[in-house]
C-alpha positions as a LaTeX table, in Angstrom:
\begin{tabular}{lrrr}
\hline
Residue & $x$ (\AA) & $y$ (\AA) & $z$ (\AA) \\
\hline
Met1 & $-0.09$ & 0.00 & 0.21 \\
Gly2 & 1.18 & 3.17 & $-1.02$ \\
Val3 & 0.63 & 6.20 & 1.32 \\
Ile4 & 1.24 & 9.92 & 0.49 \\
Val5 & 1.09 & 12.05 & 3.63 \\
Phe6 & 1.40 & 16.03 & 3.49 \\
Gly7 & 2.67 & 18.14 & 6.36 \\
Ser8 & 4.60 & 21.12 & 6.61 \\
Asp9 & 8.31 & 22.35 & 5.99 \\
Gln10 & 8.47 & 25.05 & 8.62 \\
Gly11 & 7.33 & 25.56 & 12.10 \\
Leu12 & 4.87 & 27.82 & 13.98 \\
Val13 & 1.93 & 25.66 & 12.82 \\
Gly14 & 0.61 & 24.46 & 16.25 \\
Gln15 & $-0.32$ & 20.71 & 16.14 \\
Phe16 & $-0.57$ & 20.72 & 12.36 \\
Asn17 & 2.00 & 17.78 & 11.99 \\
Glu18 & 1.22 & 15.91 & 15.06 \\
Ala19 & $-2.52$ & 15.90 & 14.38 \\
Met20 & $-1.83$ & 14.58 & 10.77 \\
Val21 & 0.37 & 11.74 & 11.94 \\
Asp22 & $-2.16$ & 10.71 & 14.78 \\
Phe23 & $-4.85$ & 10.53 & 12.11 \\
Val24 & $-2.55$ & 8.56 & 9.63 \\
Ala25 & $-1.62$ & 6.01 & 12.37 \\
Lys26 & $-5.16$ & 5.33 & 13.39 \\
Thr27 & $-6.48$ & 5.01 & 9.79 \\
Leu28 & $-3.41$ & 2.67 & 8.65 \\
Ala29 & $-3.86$ & 0.53 & 11.72 \\
Ser30 & $-7.11$ & $-0.72$ & 10.49 \\
Leu31 & $-5.93$ & $-1.49$ & 6.92 \\
Pro32 & $-3.72$ & $-4.81$ & 6.08 \\
Gly33 & $-0.78$ & $-5.02$ & 4.33 \\
Glu34 & 2.81 & $-3.40$ & 4.31 \\
Lys35 & 3.00 & 0.37 & 3.94 \\
Val36 & 5.17 & 2.36 & 1.65 \\
Val37 & 5.21 & 5.99 & 3.11 \\
Trp38 & 6.20 & 9.21 & 1.13 \\
Ser39 & 5.97 & 12.14 & 3.08 \\
Val40 & 5.63 & 15.80 & 1.86 \\
Gly41 & 6.94 & 18.12 & 4.17 \\
Glu42 & 10.56 & 18.22 & 6.20 \\
Arg43 & 9.03 & 18.29 & 9.86 \\
Leu44 & 6.54 & 15.50 & 9.03 \\
Arg45 & 9.27 & 13.00 & 8.62 \\
Ser46 & 10.59 & 12.77 & 12.00 \\
Arg47 & 6.90 & 12.57 & 13.30 \\
Leu48 & 6.08 & 9.71 & 11.25 \\
Ala49 & 9.21 & 7.80 & 12.32 \\
Glu50 & 8.00 & 8.09 & 15.87 \\
Val51 & 4.88 & 5.92 & 14.81 \\
Gln52 & 6.93 & 3.30 & 13.20 \\
Leu53 & 6.01 & 4.60 & 9.55 \\
Leu54 & 9.55 & 5.72 & 8.47 \\
Pro55 & 9.10 & 7.29 & 4.99 \\
Leu56 & 10.74 & 5.60 & 1.93 \\
Ala57 & 11.25 & 9.20 & 0.44 \\
Asp58 & 10.34 & 12.75 & 1.30 \\
Phe59 & 9.56 & 15.75 & $-0.67$ \\
Leu60 & 9.93 & 19.49 & 0.17 \\
Leu61 & 6.70 & 21.81 & $-0.11$ \\
Pro62 & 6.69 & 24.07 & $-2.79$ \\
Gly63 & 7.15 & 27.69 & $-2.15$ \\
Ser64 & 4.39 & 28.89 & $-4.66$ \\
Ile65 & 1.38 & 27.48 & $-6.48$ \\
Asn66 & 3.20 & 27.49 & $-9.77$ \\
Ala67 & 5.65 & 24.68 & $-8.27$ \\
Ile68 & 2.97 & 22.27 & $-7.24$ \\
Thr69 & 2.94 & 20.95 & $-10.69$ \\
Ala70 & 6.64 & 19.66 & $-10.31$ \\
Leu71 & 5.93 & 18.41 & $-7.03$ \\
Val72 & 2.96 & 16.24 & $-8.01$ \\
Gly73 & 5.14 & 15.02 & $-11.14$ \\
Gln74 & 7.83 & 13.87 & $-8.80$ \\
Ile75 & 5.21 & 11.88 & $-6.61$ \\
Leu76 & 3.50 & 10.28 & $-9.39$ \\
Leu77 & 7.08 & 9.09 & $-10.87$ \\
Glu78 & 7.65 & 7.55 & $-7.40$ \\
Val79 & 4.28 & 5.97 & $-7.36$ \\
Asp80 & 4.72 & 4.70 & $-11.08$ \\
Thr81 & 8.11 & 3.16 & $-10.14$ \\
Gln82 & 6.80 & 1.36 & $-7.04$ \\
Arg83 & 3.75 & 0.12 & $-9.13$ \\
Asp84 & 6.00 & $-1.11$ & $-12.00$ \\
Gln85 & 8.08 & $-3.21$ & $-9.57$ \\
Gly86 & 4.93 & $-4.71$ & $-8.05$ \\
Lys87 & 5.59 & $-3.45$ & $-4.71$ \\
Ile88 & 2.42 & $-1.55$ & $-4.16$ \\
Gly89 & $-1.21$ & $-2.01$ & $-5.24$ \\
Lys90 & $-3.14$ & 0.38 & $-3.59$ \\
Val91 & $-2.33$ & 4.35 & $-3.09$ \\
Tyr92 & $-3.73$ & 6.40 & $-0.62$ \\
Val93 & $-3.27$ & 10.40 & 0.19 \\
Phe94 & $-3.55$ & 12.08 & 3.42 \\
His95 & $-3.66$ & 15.82 & 3.92 \\
His96 & $-5.49$ & 18.67 & 5.82 \\
Arg97 & $-8.66$ & 20.32 & 4.30 \\
Pro98 & $-9.32$ & 23.77 & 5.22 \\
Lys99 & $-12.62$ & 24.65 & 6.91 \\
Ser100 & $-14.48$ & 27.82 & 7.72 \\
Gly101 & $-12.13$ & 30.42 & 9.36 \\
Ser102 & $-8.61$ & 29.00 & 10.56 \\
Ile103 & $-10.11$ & 25.63 & 11.10 \\
Tyr104 & $-8.75$ & 22.37 & 9.16 \\
Ser105 & $-9.32$ & 18.73 & 9.39 \\
Ala106 & $-7.44$ & 15.63 & 8.24 \\
Val107 & $-8.94$ & 13.83 & 5.39 \\
Ser108 & $-7.96$ & 10.70 & 3.17 \\
Gln109 & $-8.54$ & 9.56 & $-0.10$ \\
Gln110 & $-8.09$ & 6.29 & $-1.99$ \\
Leu111 & $-6.50$ & 7.16 & $-5.48$ \\
Leu112 & $-5.79$ & 3.55 & $-6.60$ \\
Pro113 & $-7.53$ & 1.35 & $-7.37$ \\
Leu114 & $-10.42$ & 3.61 & $-8.50$ \\
Asp115 & $-13.41$ & 3.40 & $-6.05$ \\
Tyr116 & $-15.94$ & 1.00 & $-7.75$ \\
Gly117 & $-18.91$ & 3.00 & $-6.50$ \\
Trp118 & $-17.65$ & 6.24 & $-7.84$ \\
Gln119 & $-17.13$ & 4.62 & $-11.25$ \\
Arg120 & $-20.68$ & 3.38 & $-11.29$ \\
Gly121 & $-21.86$ & 6.84 & $-10.49$ \\
Leu122 & $-19.92$ & 8.16 & $-13.52$ \\
Val123 & $-21.38$ & 5.61 & $-15.58$ \\
Ser124 & $-24.89$ & 6.31 & $-14.65$ \\
Lys125 & $-24.39$ & 10.04 & $-15.24$ \\
Lys126 & $-26.14$ & 11.59 & $-18.48$ \\
Trp127 & $-23.65$ & 13.11 & $-20.83$ \\
Pro128 & $-24.29$ & 16.99 & $-20.61$ \\
Thr129 & $-24.64$ & 17.69 & $-24.38$ \\
Pro130 & $-26.10$ & 15.76 & $-27.49$ \\
Met131 & $-22.47$ & 15.27 & $-28.83$ \\
Leu132 & $-20.82$ & 12.24 & $-27.19$ \\
Pro133 & $-17.14$ & 12.22 & $-27.26$ \\
Glu134 & $-15.12$ & 9.93 & $-29.52$ \\
Val135 & $-12.15$ & 7.70 & $-28.62$ \\
Val136 & $-9.40$ & 8.83 & $-31.08$ \\
Phe137 & $-6.61$ & 6.15 & $-29.89$ \\
Ser138 & $-7.09$ & 2.91 & $-28.32$ \\
Lys139 & $-9.50$ & 2.77 & $-25.43$ \\
Glu140 & $-6.56$ & 1.43 & $-22.95$ \\
Arg141 & $-4.32$ & 4.35 & $-23.82$ \\
Thr142 & $-7.38$ & 6.80 & $-23.43$ \\
Leu143 & $-8.18$ & 5.24 & $-19.94$ \\
Lys144 & $-4.52$ & 5.44 & $-18.67$ \\
Ala145 & $-4.29$ & 8.99 & $-19.65$ \\
Leu146 & $-7.57$ & 9.89 & $-17.82$ \\
Val147 & $-6.49$ & 7.81 & $-14.74$ \\
Arg148 & $-3.27$ & 9.78 & $-14.71$ \\
Glu149 & $-5.01$ & 13.18 & $-15.10$ \\
Phe150 & $-7.11$ & 12.03 & $-12.36$ \\
Leu151 & $-4.38$ & 11.25 & $-9.99$ \\
Phe152 & $-2.68$ & 14.52 & $-10.97$ \\
Val153 & $-5.74$ & 16.59 & $-10.09$ \\
Ser154 & $-6.19$ & 14.65 & $-6.85$ \\
Leu155 & $-2.67$ & 15.36 & $-5.73$ \\
Tyr156 & $-2.73$ & 18.84 & $-7.05$ \\
Arg157 & $-5.68$ & 19.60 & $-4.98$ \\
Ala158 & $-4.46$ & 17.66 & $-1.66$ \\
Cys159 & $-1.24$ & 19.97 & $-2.01$ \\
Ala160 & $-3.24$ & 22.92 & $-2.22$ \\
Glu161 & $-5.56$ & 22.29 & 0.42 \\
Ser162 & $-2.90$ & 21.27 & 2.61 \\
Leu163 & $-0.91$ & 24.50 & 2.07 \\
Ala164 & $-4.11$ & 26.66 & 2.60 \\
Ser165 & $-4.60$ & 24.50 & 5.97 \\
Glu166 & $-0.81$ & 24.95 & 7.01 \\
Asn167 & $-1.02$ & 28.82 & 6.43 \\
Ala168 & $-4.44$ & 28.94 & 8.47 \\
Ser169 & $-2.85$ & 27.20 & 11.15 \\
Arg170 & 0.23 & 29.22 & 11.39 \\
Leu171 & $-2.18$ & 32.58 & 11.34 \\
Ala172 & $-4.07$ & 30.97 & 14.12 \\
Ala173 & $-0.97$ & 30.13 & 16.21 \\
Met174 & 0.13 & 33.67 & 15.50 \\
Gln175 & $-2.98$ & 35.14 & 16.75 \\
Arg176 & $-2.85$ & 32.99 & 19.74 \\
Ala177 & 0.59 & 34.09 & 20.52 \\
Glu178 & $-0.67$ & 37.78 & 19.96 \\
Lys179 & $-3.32$ & 37.29 & 22.31 \\
Asn180 & $-0.84$ & 35.81 & 24.90 \\
Ile181 & 1.48 & 38.80 & 24.47 \\
Asp182 & $-1.37$ & 41.13 & 25.09 \\
Glu183 & $-2.45$ & 39.43 & 28.26 \\
Leu184 & 1.09 & 39.14 & 29.49 \\
Gln185 & 1.71 & 42.87 & 28.98 \\
Ala186 & $-1.57$ & 43.64 & 30.76 \\
Gln187 & $-0.19$ & 41.50 & 33.75 \\
Leu188 & 3.07 & 43.27 & 33.69 \\
Lys189 & 1.48 & 46.49 & 33.64 \\
Gln190 & $-0.64$ & 45.69 & 36.52 \\
Thr191 & 2.22 & 44.34 & 38.61 \\
Phe192 & 4.35 & 47.41 & 37.69 \\
His193 & 1.50 & 49.76 & 38.98 \\
Arg194 & 1.44 & 47.63 & 42.11 \\
Leu195 & 4.86 & 47.46 & 43.04 \\
Arg196 & 5.08 & 51.29 & 42.14 \\
Gln197 & 2.35 & 52.14 & 44.65 \\
Ser198 & 3.70 & 49.89 & 47.35 \\
Asp199 & 7.00 & 51.62 & 46.93 \\
Ile200 & 5.02 & 55.13 & 47.16 \\
Asp201 & 3.25 & 53.87 & 50.33 \\
Glu202 & 6.58 & 52.80 & 51.94 \\
Glu203 & 8.31 & 55.96 & 51.34 \\
Leu204 & 5.24 & 57.94 & 52.68 \\
Phe205 & 5.08 & 55.68 & 55.78 \\
Asp206 & 8.91 & 56.41 & 56.20 \\
Val207 & 8.16 & 60.00 & 56.03 \\
Leu208 & 5.42 & 60.08 & 58.38 \\
Ser209 & 7.42 & 57.85 & 60.87 \\
Gly210 & 10.24 & 60.31 & 60.93 \\
Phe211 & 7.98 & 63.25 & 61.35 \\
Glu212 & 6.51 & 61.73 & 64.35 \\
Ala213 & 9.85 & 60.72 & 65.59 \\
Leu214 & 10.91 & 64.33 & 65.17 \\
Arg215 & 7.97 & 65.62 & 66.87 \\
Glu216 & 8.31 & 63.35 & 69.98 \\
\hline
\end{tabular}
C-alpha cells in the first residue's frame, strides 16, 4: 500500500503535523498490508518515524502555487516506479483540508484502485450535451491518460488544500501568540503599578514615621 502524507516544512503551525500523524496512524492501523510511505514536508518525517512509519522518500513543499505541478510530477514518478516493480497495489493520500475560518481537518482519499462506487456513479450520469465524445486512440491508452490526469488533479488539490490549511494554522498560532503577549503585557502593567504604589506607600510611611519621631 502506497501512502502519501502532506505536512509542513516550517514551524509555527501548532499541532498541524501531530494531528496529521495521529490521523494517519489510526487510519492505517485498520488497513492490512505493508505500507510504503512518502512524506511531503520536512517536519513530518520525524513525526512519522515516531509511530513506526519511516518514509521511503520525502519531498519538500513548494514555495508557490506554480511549483505544485513539479512536486506532483515527482510524486507520480515515485508511485509509478513502485507500481511497475509490483511493490504497491493501492495508493492513499492524507492531507489537511481547510474549513471555515482558521479551522482544518485531516482527510484521506483512496487514489488507486479507483473506487468502484465512484465509477458506477460516473457511468450512470448522463452526458451533458447531445455530442458524445469519441475515442481517437485505443481505449486502453485513453483510460490510462484519464486515470493519470485524475491522479494529478487529486494530488494537486491535496497539496493546495494542505498549504492553505498550513497557512491557516500558522495564522491561528500567531493570533494566539499575539493574544498571549497582550495578556502578559497587561499582567506586567498591573504588577508594575502595584509595585510602584507599594514603593510610594512605603516612602510615605517612612516620611510619616520620621516626622512623628522628630515631633516626639
